[in-house]
Amino acid sequence: MLVVEDESDKRALIRGELERRYGSDYRVTCRGSARSALEKLEGWRAAGDRVALVLADQWMPDGNGDEFLARSKVLYPEAKRALLVSFGAWGDRKTADAMLRSMARGRMDYYVLKPWRRADEYFHRTVTEFLQEWERATSANPQEVALICEPRSPRAYELREQLARNGVPHVAHDTNSPTGRRMLEEAGLAGTRDPVVLLLGGAVLVDPTNVELADAYGVSTSLEGREDFDVVVVGAGPAGLAAAVYASSEGLDTLVVEQESIGGQAGSSSLIRNYLGFARGISGSDLAQRAYQQAWVFGTRFIHTRGVTGLRRENGRHVVTMSDGCEARAPAVVLATGISYRRIDIPELDSLVGTGVFYGASVSEARAHAGQEVYVVGGGNSAGQAAVHLARFAGQVTILVRRGSLAETMSSYLIGEIDAAENIEVRPHSEVAGCSGDGALETLTLRNPLSGETETVPAAALFVLIGAEPRTSWLPPAIQRDQWGYVMCGSGLPPGCWPLERAPLMLETSQPGVFAVGDVRNGSTKRVASAVGDGSVVIEQVHHLLDSAEAARATARSPA
Ligand SMILES: Cc1cc2nc3c(=O)[nH]c(=O)nc-3n(C[C@H](O)[C@H](O)[C@H](O)COP(=O)(O)OP(=O)(O)OC[C@H]3O[C@@H](n4cnc5c(N)ncnc54)[C@H](O)[C@@H]3O)c2cc1C
């Protein structure tokens, strides 16, 4: 751990706190100036030492803390970096602005309040969280799962994605690296080119399928004889997980079926910064794992790595068919299958998602890019809204569109707002062809699809809004969808498609007892919080449905 603090009394206090608490596992080094701290880091790097945490005061005689942290990132990208802030410094706008700018650029992780007394647990809570994140993320630490693979093999990428998005602590080694070769030899697999997965318990898997990997990790991939539930939830993104937590906690026998990874789209977000209660943001997979565990302790059953392929009604119950042919039955089904954002197929962009490249509007990022040059890709209303919102903060917003103008794809009121904004430029006949950046986006390469000409421009952020598709193609025709495939519900159902006398419940689809929540629902707000809101609200409606079915049965049984 490295601390840079120019005031000697504060430095001594921080050193004491860190050494007493972490001294047996970490070496604590304190420096009084940015220059000597940087020299220390360079020396450690040359010697091959590891650094877990770098803390720096903002205002030092020989340099600013945010700039020092940015330079330390180049030397130790995996180290957690934070600005040391004094208690009561909130009114200091200069420090706050430097900090917010720096966090938005991915140059530091957060801030830490300087300890002001011995055993300052508030200080230690932040430090401990950093250490846990570093321990999980650093490639050199042994983890529960080791993947030995050729880094550029597409299947290895899929396996890494599956592990990462499901929040499985893992480490990947190149098949050709000394560690990779040694581990393969020890497993009796010397020379194997296929991806190999080694689990803490001793299991060895050669080129496993997703189902085999999930089975080996100990999560359930089949119904194991159970068939009847109170409610089946399809999809374990934020909406499905919220539905599961509320259903199970309220006594409903609940099954969740997920085809890819827990957390859905949110699981692919490196840092969700606008979810209530997580001031320094939370990684999507962390949030999803917390929700998953919460549902699990309430008793939710999960089936992993199985898609739902069919839904039909039989003897008054809904029957859900899974990709392995198994079937589950329930009086209520919640569709939480979400959408998939269309992505730009450029690998370098993928590596910068969350640190300059954003899929969707990511409105929370707007303030963080105050005064900077940002780009929006897309010609639809969502791209227009994002551009207008960003222009309130950014220095310059450029909208990239493949067509010659926005006229055919965007509402005229938005085109008017864009024309009126001094800092929004529309760049027709433009597409993204590449990018660069050391840990955060720095430049974009733009191409004119008609002429093939390219130009490289500096860019602090790229917001990609090129459309999304709801995952509903497998649904039966009885479930009404709008022209884009989003599921219609409640009062939004077209006339004539609702078969019962009672009115449909707010989140009920055209098939009574089947509900839709989250992004897949027509008219939904595409945010984690609103998906979670839908997922929690729908369970009250499921109760209503089950109670009225129970009441109808009781009436039928009672003597006239
Ligand atoms: C890169 C990225 C970053 C984002 N960042 C933010 C952010 O910072 N803040 C914010 O508020 N929002 C953010 N969003 C949007 C947010 O993630 C979504 O609004 C939210 O995840 C929607 O939740 P959902 O549960 O409705 O759907 P999804 O998250 O899409 O989850 C649906 C799940 O259903 C599963 N599924 C689909 N079909 C089937 C089937 N047939 N059988 C079984 N399972 C199925 C899918 O595999 C998926 O796991 C981001 C989105 C992306 C892509």
Coordinates of C-alpha atoms and ligand atoms in Angstrom, one line a residue:
M1 CA 0.0 0.0 0.0
L2 CA 1.3 3.4 -0.9
V3 CA 0.2 6.6 0.7
V4 CA 1.1 10.1 -0.4
E5 CA 0.3 12.9 2.1
D6 CA 2.5 16.0 2.6
E7 CA 1.3 16.8 6.1
S8 CA 3.4 14.8 8.5
D9 CA 0.9 14.4 11.4
K10 CA -1.8 13.1 9.0
R11 CA 0.7 10.9 7.3
A12 CA 1.6 9.3 10.7
L13 CA -2.0 8.8 11.6
I14 CA -2.8 7.0 8.2
R15 CA 0.4 4.9 8.5
G16 CA -0.5 3.8 12.0
E17 CA -4.1 2.8 11.0
L18 CA -2.9 0.9 7.9
E19 CA 0.0 -0.8 9.6
R20 CA -1.9 -1.9 12.7
R21 CA -4.8 -3.3 10.7
Y22 CA -3.1 -4.7 7.6
G23 CA 0.6 -4.9 8.5
S24 CA 0.9 -8.7 8.6
D25 CA -0.3 -9.1 5.0
Y26 CA 0.6 -5.8 3.3
R27 CA 3.7 -3.6 3.4
V28 CA 2.7 0.0 4.0
T29 CA 4.8 2.8 2.5
C30 CA 4.2 6.5 3.0
R31 CA 5.7 9.4 1.1
G32 CA 5.4 13.2 1.6
S33 CA 5.6 14.2 -2.1
A34 CA 4.1 13.0 -5.4
R35 CA 7.6 12.9 -7.0
S36 CA 9.1 10.5 -4.4
A37 CA 5.9 8.4 -4.4
L38 CA 6.2 8.1 -8.2
E39 CA 9.8 7.1 -7.9
K40 CA 8.8 4.4 -5.4
L41 CA 6.2 3.0 -7.8
E42 CA 8.7 2.9 -10.7
G43 CA 11.2 1.1 -8.5
W44 CA 8.6 -1.5 -7.4
R45 CA 7.5 -2.0 -10.9
A46 CA 11.0 -2.6 -12.1
A47 CA 11.5 -5.1 -9.3
G48 CA 8.2 -6.9 -10.1
D49 CA 6.5 -6.0 -6.8
R50 CA 2.7 -5.8 -6.6
V51 CA 0.7 -2.9 -5.4
A52 CA -2.8 -3.2 -4.0
L53 CA -3.8 0.3 -3.0
V54 CA -2.6 3.9 -3.7
L55 CA -4.0 6.7 -1.6
A56 CA -3.1 10.4 -2.4
D57 CA -3.9 13.8 -1.0
Q58 CA -5.2 16.2 -3.7
W59 CA -3.1 19.3 -2.9
M60 CA 0.6 18.7 -2.5
P61 CA 3.4 21.2 -3.1
D62 CA 4.9 19.3 -6.0
G63 CA 1.7 18.1 -7.8
N64 CA -2.0 17.3 -7.6
G65 CA -3.3 14.0 -6.2
D66 CA -5.6 13.3 -9.2
E67 CA -2.7 13.7 -11.7
F68 CA -0.5 11.5 -9.5
L69 CA -3.2 8.8 -9.4
A70 CA -3.5 9.0 -13.2
R71 CA 0.2 8.4 -13.6
S72 CA 0.1 5.6 -11.0
K73 CA -2.5 3.9 -13.1
V74 CA -0.1 3.5 -16.0
L75 CA 2.4 1.7 -13.7
Y76 CA -0.2 -0.3 -11.8
P77 CA -3.5 -0.5 -13.6
E78 CA -4.9 -3.2 -11.2
A79 CA -4.2 -1.2 -8.0
K80 CA -7.1 0.5 -6.4
R81 CA -6.6 4.3 -6.4
A82 CA -8.3 6.8 -4.2
L83 CA -8.1 10.4 -3.2
L84 CA -7.6 11.2 0.5
V85 CA -10.2 13.8 1.5
S86 CA -10.4 15.5 4.9
F87 CA -13.6 15.3 6.9
G88 CA -15.7 18.4 6.2
A89 CA -14.1 19.1 2.8
W90 CA -17.4 18.7 0.9
G91 CA -17.7 22.4 0.4
D92 CA -14.3 22.5 -1.4
R93 CA -15.5 22.7 -5.0
K94 CA -12.0 22.6 -6.5
T95 CA -11.3 19.2 -4.9
A96 CA -14.7 17.9 -5.7
D97 CA -14.4 18.9 -9.4
A98 CA -11.0 17.4 -9.7
M99 CA -12.3 14.2 -8.1
L100 CA -15.4 13.9 -10.2
R101 CA -13.5 14.5 -13.4
S102 CA -10.9 12.0 -12.5
M103 CA -13.4 9.3 -11.5
A104 CA -15.3 9.8 -14.8
R105 CA -12.1 9.2 -16.7
G106 CA -11.4 6.0 -14.8
R107 CA -8.2 7.4 -13.3
M108 CA -9.2 6.8 -9.7
D109 CA -11.8 4.6 -8.1
Y110 CA -13.2 6.8 -5.4
Y111 CA -12.3 8.9 -2.4
V112 CA -11.4 7.9 1.2
L113 CA -12.0 10.1 4.2
K114 CA -8.8 10.5 6.1
P115 CA -8.9 8.8 9.5
W116 CA -9.1 11.3 12.3
R117 CA -8.7 8.9 15.2
R118 CA -7.5 5.5 16.1
A119 CA -9.6 2.6 14.7
D120 CA -11.6 4.8 12.5
E121 CA -13.9 2.1 11.1
Y122 CA -15.4 4.3 8.4
F123 CA -11.9 4.7 6.9
H124 CA -11.3 0.9 7.3
R125 CA -14.5 0.0 5.6
T126 CA -13.5 1.7 2.4
V127 CA -10.0 0.3 2.5
T128 CA -11.2 -3.2 3.1
E129 CA -13.7 -3.0 0.2
F130 CA -10.8 -1.8 -2.0
L131 CA -8.6 -4.7 -0.9
Q132 CA -11.4 -7.2 -1.6
E133 CA -12.0 -5.8 -5.1
W134 CA -8.3 -5.8 -5.8
E135 CA -7.9 -9.4 -4.6
R136 CA -10.8 -10.5 -6.8
A137 CA -9.6 -8.6 -9.9
T138 CA -5.9 -9.0 -9.9
S139 CA -4.7 -11.6 -12.4
A140 CA -1.8 -12.8 -10.2
N141 CA -3.9 -14.0 -7.3
P142 CA -5.1 -17.7 -7.2
Q143 CA -8.9 -17.9 -7.5
E144 CA -11.5 -20.6 -7.1
V145 CA -11.6 -21.2 -10.9
A146 CA -8.6 -21.2 -13.2
L147 CA -9.0 -21.1 -16.9
I148 CA -6.1 -22.0 -19.1
C149 CA -6.7 -21.0 -22.7
E150 CA -5.3 -19.3 -25.8
P151 CA -6.3 -15.7 -25.1
R152 CA -7.7 -14.9 -28.6
S153 CA -9.8 -18.1 -28.9
P154 CA -13.5 -17.2 -29.2
R155 CA -14.6 -20.0 -27.0
A156 CA -12.1 -18.9 -24.3
Y157 CA -13.7 -15.4 -24.5
E158 CA -17.2 -16.9 -24.0
L159 CA -16.0 -18.9 -21.0
R160 CA -14.4 -15.8 -19.5
E161 CA -17.6 -13.9 -20.1
Q162 CA -19.7 -16.6 -18.5
L163 CA -17.5 -16.7 -15.4
A164 CA -17.2 -12.9 -15.1
R165 CA -20.9 -12.1 -15.7
N166 CA -21.9 -14.8 -13.2
G167 CA -19.5 -13.3 -10.6
V168 CA -17.3 -16.4 -10.4
P169 CA -13.9 -15.4 -9.0
H170 CA -11.5 -16.7 -11.7
V171 CA -8.1 -16.2 -13.2
A172 CA -7.1 -16.9 -16.8
H173 CA -3.7 -18.1 -17.9
D174 CA -2.4 -18.2 -21.4
T175 CA -1.8 -21.8 -22.5
N176 CA 1.7 -20.8 -23.7
S177 CA 2.7 -19.0 -20.5
P178 CA 5.0 -20.7 -18.0
T179 CA 2.1 -20.8 -15.4
G180 CA -0.3 -22.1 -18.0
R181 CA 2.1 -24.9 -19.1
R182 CA 2.9 -25.9 -15.5
M183 CA -0.8 -26.1 -14.6
L184 CA -1.6 -28.2 -17.7
E185 CA 1.2 -30.5 -16.9
E186 CA 0.1 -31.0 -13.3
A187 CA -3.4 -31.8 -14.6
G188 CA -1.9 -34.4 -17.0
L189 CA -3.0 -32.3 -20.0
A190 CA 0.4 -31.0 -21.3
G191 CA 0.1 -29.7 -24.8
T192 CA -3.7 -29.3 -24.8
R193 CA -4.8 -26.4 -26.9
D194 CA -8.5 -26.5 -26.0
P195 CA -9.6 -24.3 -23.0
V196 CA -9.1 -26.1 -19.7
V197 CA -11.0 -25.2 -16.5
L198 CA -9.5 -26.2 -13.1
L199 CA -11.8 -25.9 -10.1
L200 CA -10.7 -25.5 -6.5
G201 CA -12.3 -28.8 -5.5
G202 CA -10.0 -30.6 -8.0
A203 CA -12.4 -31.0 -11.0
V204 CA -10.8 -30.6 -14.4
L205 CA -12.9 -29.7 -17.5
V206 CA -11.6 -29.7 -21.0
D207 CA -13.5 -27.4 -23.4
P208 CA -16.7 -27.6 -21.3
T209 CA -20.1 -26.5 -22.5
N210 CA -21.7 -23.7 -20.4
V211 CA -24.0 -26.4 -18.8
E212 CA -21.0 -28.6 -17.9
L213 CA -19.2 -25.6 -16.4
A214 CA -22.2 -24.6 -14.3
D215 CA -22.8 -28.2 -13.1
A216 CA -19.1 -28.5 -12.1
Y217 CA -19.4 -25.2 -10.2
G218 CA -22.3 -26.6 -8.3
V219 CA -25.2 -24.6 -9.5
S220 CA -28.4 -26.3 -10.7
T221 CA -29.0 -26.7 -14.4
S222 CA -32.1 -29.0 -14.2
L223 CA -35.4 -29.4 -12.4
E224 CA -34.4 -32.6 -10.7
G225 CA -37.9 -34.0 -10.6
R226 CA -39.7 -30.9 -9.4
E227 CA -42.4 -29.6 -11.7
D228 CA -45.0 -27.5 -9.8
F229 CA -44.4 -24.0 -8.6
D230 CA -46.5 -21.0 -7.6
V231 CA -44.6 -18.7 -10.1
V232 CA -42.0 -19.2 -12.8
V233 CA -39.8 -16.3 -13.6
V234 CA -38.1 -16.3 -17.1
G235 CA -34.8 -14.4 -17.0
A236 CA -32.6 -13.4 -14.1
G237 CA -31.7 -9.8 -14.9
P238 CA -32.6 -7.1 -12.4
A239 CA -36.4 -7.5 -13.1
G240 CA -36.4 -11.3 -12.7
L241 CA -34.2 -11.2 -9.6
A242 CA -36.4 -8.6 -8.0
A243 CA -39.5 -10.7 -8.8
A244 CA -37.8 -13.7 -7.3
V245 CA -36.8 -11.9 -4.1
Y246 CA -40.3 -10.5 -3.5
A247 CA -42.1 -13.7 -4.5
S248 CA -40.0 -16.0 -2.3
S249 CA -39.9 -13.6 0.6
E250 CA -43.7 -13.5 0.5
G251 CA -44.0 -17.3 0.6
L252 CA -44.4 -18.2 -3.0
D253 CA -42.8 -21.3 -4.3
T254 CA -40.6 -19.7 -7.0
L255 CA -38.5 -20.9 -10.0
V256 CA -36.2 -18.7 -12.0
V257 CA -34.9 -19.9 -15.3
E258 CA -31.9 -18.1 -16.8
Q259 CA -30.3 -19.0 -20.2
E260 CA -27.0 -17.0 -19.9
S261 CA -25.8 -15.3 -16.8
I262 CA -27.3 -13.9 -13.6
G263 CA -27.7 -10.2 -13.9
G264 CA -28.7 -9.9 -17.6
Q265 CA -27.5 -6.7 -19.3
A266 CA -26.7 -5.1 -16.0
G267 CA -24.2 -7.9 -15.4
S268 CA -22.2 -6.5 -18.4
S269 CA -21.9 -3.1 -16.8
S270 CA -18.6 -2.6 -15.1
L271 CA -20.0 0.1 -12.9
I272 CA -23.6 1.1 -12.3
R273 CA -23.4 4.5 -10.8
N274 CA -27.1 5.5 -10.7
Y275 CA -28.5 2.7 -8.6
L276 CA -29.9 4.1 -5.4
G277 CA -27.6 3.6 -2.4
F278 CA -24.3 2.8 -4.1
A279 CA -22.5 6.1 -4.0
R280 CA -19.3 4.9 -5.6
G281 CA -21.2 2.7 -8.0
I282 CA -21.4 -1.1 -8.0
S283 CA -20.3 -3.5 -10.7
G284 CA -23.3 -5.1 -12.4
S285 CA -22.2 -8.6 -11.6
D286 CA -21.7 -7.6 -7.9
L287 CA -25.2 -6.2 -7.7
A288 CA -26.6 -9.3 -9.5
Q289 CA -24.7 -11.7 -7.1
R290 CA -26.1 -9.8 -4.1
A291 CA -29.7 -10.1 -5.5
Y292 CA -29.1 -13.7 -6.5
Q293 CA -28.0 -14.7 -3.0
Q294 CA -30.9 -12.7 -1.5
A295 CA -33.4 -14.7 -3.6
W296 CA -31.6 -17.9 -2.8
V297 CA -31.7 -17.4 1.0
F298 CA -35.5 -16.8 0.7
G299 CA -35.8 -20.1 -1.1
T300 CA -36.0 -19.3 -4.8
R301 CA -35.0 -22.3 -7.1
F302 CA -32.7 -21.4 -10.0
I303 CA -32.1 -23.2 -13.2
H304 CA -28.9 -21.9 -14.8
T305 CA -27.8 -22.0 -18.5
R306 CA -31.2 -23.1 -19.8
G307 CA -33.4 -21.0 -22.1
V308 CA -37.1 -21.2 -21.9
T309 CA -38.3 -22.2 -25.4
G310 CA -42.0 -22.6 -25.1
L311 CA -45.0 -21.5 -23.0
R312 CA -48.5 -23.0 -23.2
R313 CA -51.6 -23.4 -21.1
E314 CA -52.8 -26.8 -19.9
N315 CA -55.4 -27.7 -17.4
G316 CA -55.6 -24.2 -16.0
R317 CA -51.9 -23.9 -15.5
H318 CA -49.0 -22.4 -17.6
V319 CA -46.4 -24.9 -18.8
V320 CA -42.9 -23.6 -19.4
T321 CA -40.6 -25.7 -21.6
M322 CA -36.9 -25.5 -21.2
S323 CA -34.1 -26.0 -23.7
D324 CA -33.3 -29.5 -22.2
G325 CA -37.0 -30.5 -22.7
C326 CA -37.9 -30.3 -19.0
E327 CA -41.2 -28.6 -18.1
A328 CA -42.3 -26.6 -15.1
R329 CA -45.9 -25.7 -14.3
A330 CA -47.4 -22.7 -12.4
P331 CA -50.5 -20.6 -12.2
A332 CA -48.4 -17.5 -12.8
V333 CA -45.4 -16.8 -15.1
V334 CA -43.3 -13.6 -15.1
L335 CA -41.5 -12.8 -18.3
A336 CA -38.3 -10.8 -17.5
T337 CA -36.4 -11.6 -20.6
G338 CA -35.1 -8.1 -21.3
I339 CA -33.5 -6.8 -24.5
S340 CA -30.2 -7.1 -26.1
Y341 CA -28.6 -3.7 -27.1
R342 CA -27.2 -3.8 -30.6
R343 CA -23.4 -3.5 -30.2
I344 CA -20.7 -2.2 -32.5
D345 CA -18.6 -5.1 -33.4
I346 CA -15.1 -3.7 -32.6
P347 CA -13.2 -5.5 -29.9
E348 CA -11.2 -2.5 -28.8
L349 CA -14.5 -0.7 -28.0
D350 CA -15.5 -3.7 -25.8
S351 CA -12.4 -3.3 -23.6
L352 CA -13.4 0.3 -22.9
V353 CA -17.0 -0.3 -21.9
G354 CA -17.6 1.7 -18.7
T355 CA -14.4 3.8 -19.1
G356 CA -15.5 6.0 -21.9
V357 CA -17.7 3.7 -24.0
F358 CA -21.3 3.4 -22.9
Y359 CA -24.1 1.3 -24.4
G360 CA -27.4 3.1 -23.8
A361 CA -27.9 6.6 -22.6
S362 CA -26.0 6.3 -19.3
V363 CA -27.3 9.6 -18.3
S364 CA -25.5 9.4 -15.0
E365 CA -22.2 9.9 -17.0
A366 CA -23.3 13.2 -18.4
R367 CA -22.2 15.4 -15.5
A368 CA -19.0 13.5 -15.2
H369 CA -18.0 14.6 -18.7
A370 CA -18.5 18.3 -18.0
G371 CA -16.6 20.4 -20.6
Q372 CA -15.4 17.4 -22.6
E373 CA -15.8 16.3 -26.1
V374 CA -18.2 13.4 -26.4
Y375 CA -19.8 11.4 -29.2
V376 CA -23.2 9.8 -29.6
V377 CA -23.8 7.0 -32.2
G378 CA -27.3 6.6 -33.5
G379 CA -30.0 8.5 -35.4
G380 CA -33.1 7.6 -33.3
N381 CA -35.0 9.4 -30.6
S382 CA -32.9 7.8 -27.8
A383 CA -29.7 9.1 -29.4
G384 CA -31.3 12.5 -29.8
Q385 CA -32.4 12.6 -26.2
A386 CA -29.0 11.5 -25.0
A387 CA -27.3 14.2 -27.0
V388 CA -29.5 16.9 -25.7
H389 CA -29.0 15.8 -22.2
L390 CA -25.2 15.5 -22.6
A391 CA -25.0 18.9 -24.2
R392 CA -26.1 20.4 -20.8
F393 CA -22.7 19.4 -19.4
A394 CA -20.3 18.4 -22.2
G395 CA -18.2 21.0 -24.0
Q396 CA -19.0 19.5 -27.4
V397 CA -21.4 16.7 -28.5
T398 CA -21.2 15.1 -31.9
I399 CA -23.9 12.8 -33.2
L400 CA -22.6 10.2 -35.7
V401 CA -25.2 9.0 -38.2
R402 CA -24.7 6.7 -41.2
R403 CA -27.5 8.4 -43.2
G404 CA -27.3 11.9 -44.7
S405 CA -29.4 13.5 -41.9
L406 CA -31.6 12.8 -38.9
A407 CA -34.8 13.7 -40.7
E408 CA -36.0 10.1 -41.4
T409 CA -35.2 8.6 -38.0
M410 CA -35.7 11.3 -35.3
S411 CA -38.7 13.3 -34.1
S412 CA -38.8 16.8 -35.4
Y413 CA -39.0 18.3 -31.9
L414 CA -35.7 16.7 -31.1
I415 CA -34.1 17.8 -34.3
G416 CA -35.2 21.3 -33.4
E417 CA -33.6 21.1 -30.0
I418 CA -30.4 19.8 -31.5
D419 CA -30.4 22.6 -34.1
A420 CA -30.8 25.1 -31.3
A421 CA -28.0 23.7 -29.2
E422 CA -24.8 25.5 -29.8
N423 CA -22.6 22.6 -28.7
I424 CA -24.2 19.8 -30.7
E425 CA -22.9 18.9 -34.1
V426 CA -24.5 16.3 -36.4
R427 CA -22.0 14.4 -38.5
P428 CA -23.7 12.6 -41.3
H429 CA -22.3 9.7 -43.2
S430 CA -20.1 8.7 -40.3
E431 CA -19.5 5.4 -38.4
V432 CA -17.1 4.3 -35.8
A433 CA -14.2 2.3 -37.3
G434 CA -11.9 2.0 -34.3
C435 CA -10.7 3.6 -31.0
S436 CA -7.7 3.9 -28.7
G437 CA -7.2 4.6 -25.0
D438 CA -5.0 3.5 -22.2
G439 CA -7.6 2.2 -19.7
A440 CA -10.1 5.0 -20.8
L441 CA -11.2 6.2 -24.2
E442 CA -8.9 8.8 -25.8
T443 CA -9.5 8.7 -29.5
L444 CA -12.1 7.5 -32.1
T445 CA -11.5 6.6 -35.7
L446 CA -14.4 7.7 -37.8
R447 CA -15.1 6.5 -41.3
N448 CA -17.3 7.8 -44.1
P449 CA -19.1 4.7 -45.4
L450 CA -19.6 6.2 -48.8
S451 CA -16.0 7.3 -49.5
G452 CA -14.2 5.0 -47.1
E453 CA -12.2 8.0 -45.8
T454 CA -11.2 7.9 -42.1
E455 CA -10.3 10.5 -39.5
T456 CA -9.0 10.1 -35.9
V457 CA -10.5 12.5 -33.4
P458 CA -9.9 13.0 -29.6
A459 CA -13.0 11.7 -27.6
A460 CA -13.6 11.5 -23.9
A461 CA -16.8 9.3 -24.3
L462 CA -18.8 7.4 -26.8
F463 CA -22.5 6.7 -26.2
V464 CA -23.9 4.0 -28.4
L465 CA -27.6 4.0 -29.1
I466 CA -28.1 2.0 -32.2
G467 CA -31.2 0.2 -31.1
A468 CA -32.2 -2.9 -29.1
E469 CA -34.2 -6.0 -29.6
P470 CA -36.6 -7.5 -27.1
R471 CA -36.0 -11.2 -26.5
T472 CA -39.5 -12.3 -27.3
S473 CA -39.3 -14.3 -30.5
W474 CA -40.0 -17.6 -28.7
L475 CA -43.3 -16.4 -27.2
P476 CA -46.6 -17.9 -28.4
P477 CA -48.9 -15.6 -30.6
A478 CA -51.4 -15.4 -27.7
I479 CA -49.0 -12.9 -26.1
Q480 CA -49.5 -9.6 -27.8
R481 CA -46.4 -7.6 -28.8
D482 CA -46.0 -4.2 -30.4
Q483 CA -44.4 -3.8 -33.8
W484 CA -40.9 -4.0 -32.3
G485 CA -41.6 -7.1 -30.3
Y486 CA -42.0 -5.6 -26.8
V487 CA -44.7 -7.3 -24.7
M488 CA -47.9 -5.3 -24.2
C489 CA -49.6 -5.2 -20.8
G490 CA -52.5 -4.0 -18.8
S491 CA -54.3 -1.0 -20.1
G492 CA -51.9 -0.8 -23.0
L493 CA -53.3 -4.0 -24.5
P494 CA -55.0 -3.5 -28.0
P495 CA -58.8 -3.9 -28.0
G496 CA -60.2 -7.3 -28.4
C497 CA -57.2 -9.4 -27.3
W498 CA -58.1 -9.8 -23.6
P499 CA -60.2 -12.9 -23.1
L500 CA -61.7 -12.5 -19.6
E501 CA -64.4 -10.4 -18.1
R502 CA -62.2 -8.9 -15.4
A503 CA -59.7 -6.2 -16.5
P504 CA -56.1 -7.2 -17.0
L505 CA -53.8 -6.3 -14.1
M506 CA -51.2 -3.6 -14.7
L507 CA -48.4 -5.9 -15.7
E508 CA -50.5 -8.7 -17.1
T509 CA -50.1 -9.7 -20.7
S510 CA -52.9 -10.7 -23.1
Q511 CA -52.5 -14.2 -21.7
P512 CA -54.1 -14.1 -18.2
G513 CA -51.6 -15.1 -15.5
V514 CA -48.6 -14.3 -17.6
F515 CA -46.9 -11.0 -16.7
A516 CA -44.1 -9.0 -18.2
V517 CA -41.6 -6.8 -16.3
G518 CA -38.5 -4.8 -17.0
D519 CA -37.0 -3.8 -20.4
V520 CA -39.1 -6.4 -22.3
R521 CA -42.3 -4.6 -21.4
N522 CA -43.7 -2.1 -23.9
G523 CA -43.1 1.4 -22.7
S524 CA -40.6 0.5 -19.9
T525 CA -37.8 2.8 -18.8
K526 CA -34.6 1.0 -19.6
R527 CA -32.9 1.3 -16.3
V528 CA -31.9 -1.1 -13.5
A529 CA -34.0 0.7 -10.9
S530 CA -37.2 0.6 -13.0
A531 CA -36.6 -3.1 -13.9
V532 CA -36.3 -3.8 -10.2
G533 CA -39.4 -1.7 -9.5
D534 CA -41.4 -3.7 -12.0
G535 CA -40.1 -7.0 -10.6
S536 CA -41.2 -6.1 -7.1
V537 CA -44.6 -4.6 -8.1
V538 CA -45.6 -7.6 -10.2
I539 CA -45.6 -10.0 -7.2
E540 CA -48.4 -8.1 -5.6
Q541 CA -50.4 -8.7 -8.8
V542 CA -49.4 -12.4 -8.7
H543 CA -50.8 -12.6 -5.2
H544 CA -54.0 -10.9 -6.4
L545 CA -54.3 -13.5 -9.2
L546 CA -53.7 -16.4 -6.9
D547 CA -56.0 -15.1 -4.2
S548 CA -58.9 -14.5 -6.7
A549 CA -58.3 -18.0 -8.2
E550 CA -58.4 -19.4 -4.7
A551 CA -61.6 -17.4 -3.9
A552 CA -63.2 -18.7 -7.2
R553 CA -62.4 -22.3 -6.2
A554 CA -63.9 -21.8 -2.7
T555 CA -67.1 -20.2 -4.2
A556 CA -67.4 -23.2 -6.6
R557 CA -67.0 -25.6 -3.7
S558 CA -69.5 -23.9 -1.3
P559 CA -73.2 -25.0 -1.3
A560 CA -75.6 -22.8 -3.2
Ligands
LIG1 C1 -23.6 -2.1 -21.0 C2 -24.8 -1.7 -20.2 C3 -24.7 -0.8 -19.2 C4 -25.8 -0.4 -18.5 N1 -25.7 0.5 -17.5 C5 -26.7 0.9 -16.8 C6 -26.6 1.8 -15.7 O1 -25.5 2.2 -15.4 N2 -27.7 2.2 -15.0 C7 -28.9 1.7 -15.4 O2 -29.9 2.1 -14.7 N3 -29.1 0.9 -16.4 C8 -28.0 0.5 -17.1 N4 -28.2 -0.4 -18.2 C9 -29.6 -0.8 -18.5 C10 -30.0 -2.0 -17.5 O3 -29.0 -2.9 -17.5 C11 -31.3 -2.6 -18.0 O4 -32.3 -1.6 -18.1 C12 -31.7 -3.8 -17.1 O5 -30.7 -4.7 -17.0 C13 -33.0 -4.4 -17.5 O6 -33.3 -5.5 -16.7 P1 -34.2 -6.7 -17.2 O7 -34.2 -7.7 -16.0 O8 -35.5 -6.1 -17.6 O9 -33.5 -7.3 -18.5 P2 -32.1 -7.9 -18.7 O10 -31.1 -7.2 -17.9 O11 -31.9 -7.8 -20.2 O12 -32.2 -9.4 -18.3 C14 -32.9 -10.3 -19.0 C15 -32.4 -11.7 -18.7 O13 -33.3 -12.7 -19.3 C16 -32.5 -13.7 -19.8 N5 -33.3 -14.4 -20.9 C17 -33.8 -13.8 -22.0 N6 -34.5 -14.7 -22.7 C18 -34.6 -15.8 -22.0 C19 -35.2 -17.1 -22.1 N7 -35.9 -17.4 -23.2 N8 -35.0 -18.1 -21.2 C20 -34.3 -17.8 -20.1 N9 -33.7 -16.6 -19.9 C21 -33.8 -15.6 -20.8 C22 -31.3 -13.0 -20.4 O14 -30.2 -13.9 -20.6 C23 -31.0 -12.0 -19.3 O15 -30.2 -12.5 -18.4 C24 -27.1 -0.8 -18.9 C25 -27.2 -1.7 -19.9 C26 -26.1 -2.2 -20.6 C27 -26.3 -3.1 -21.8

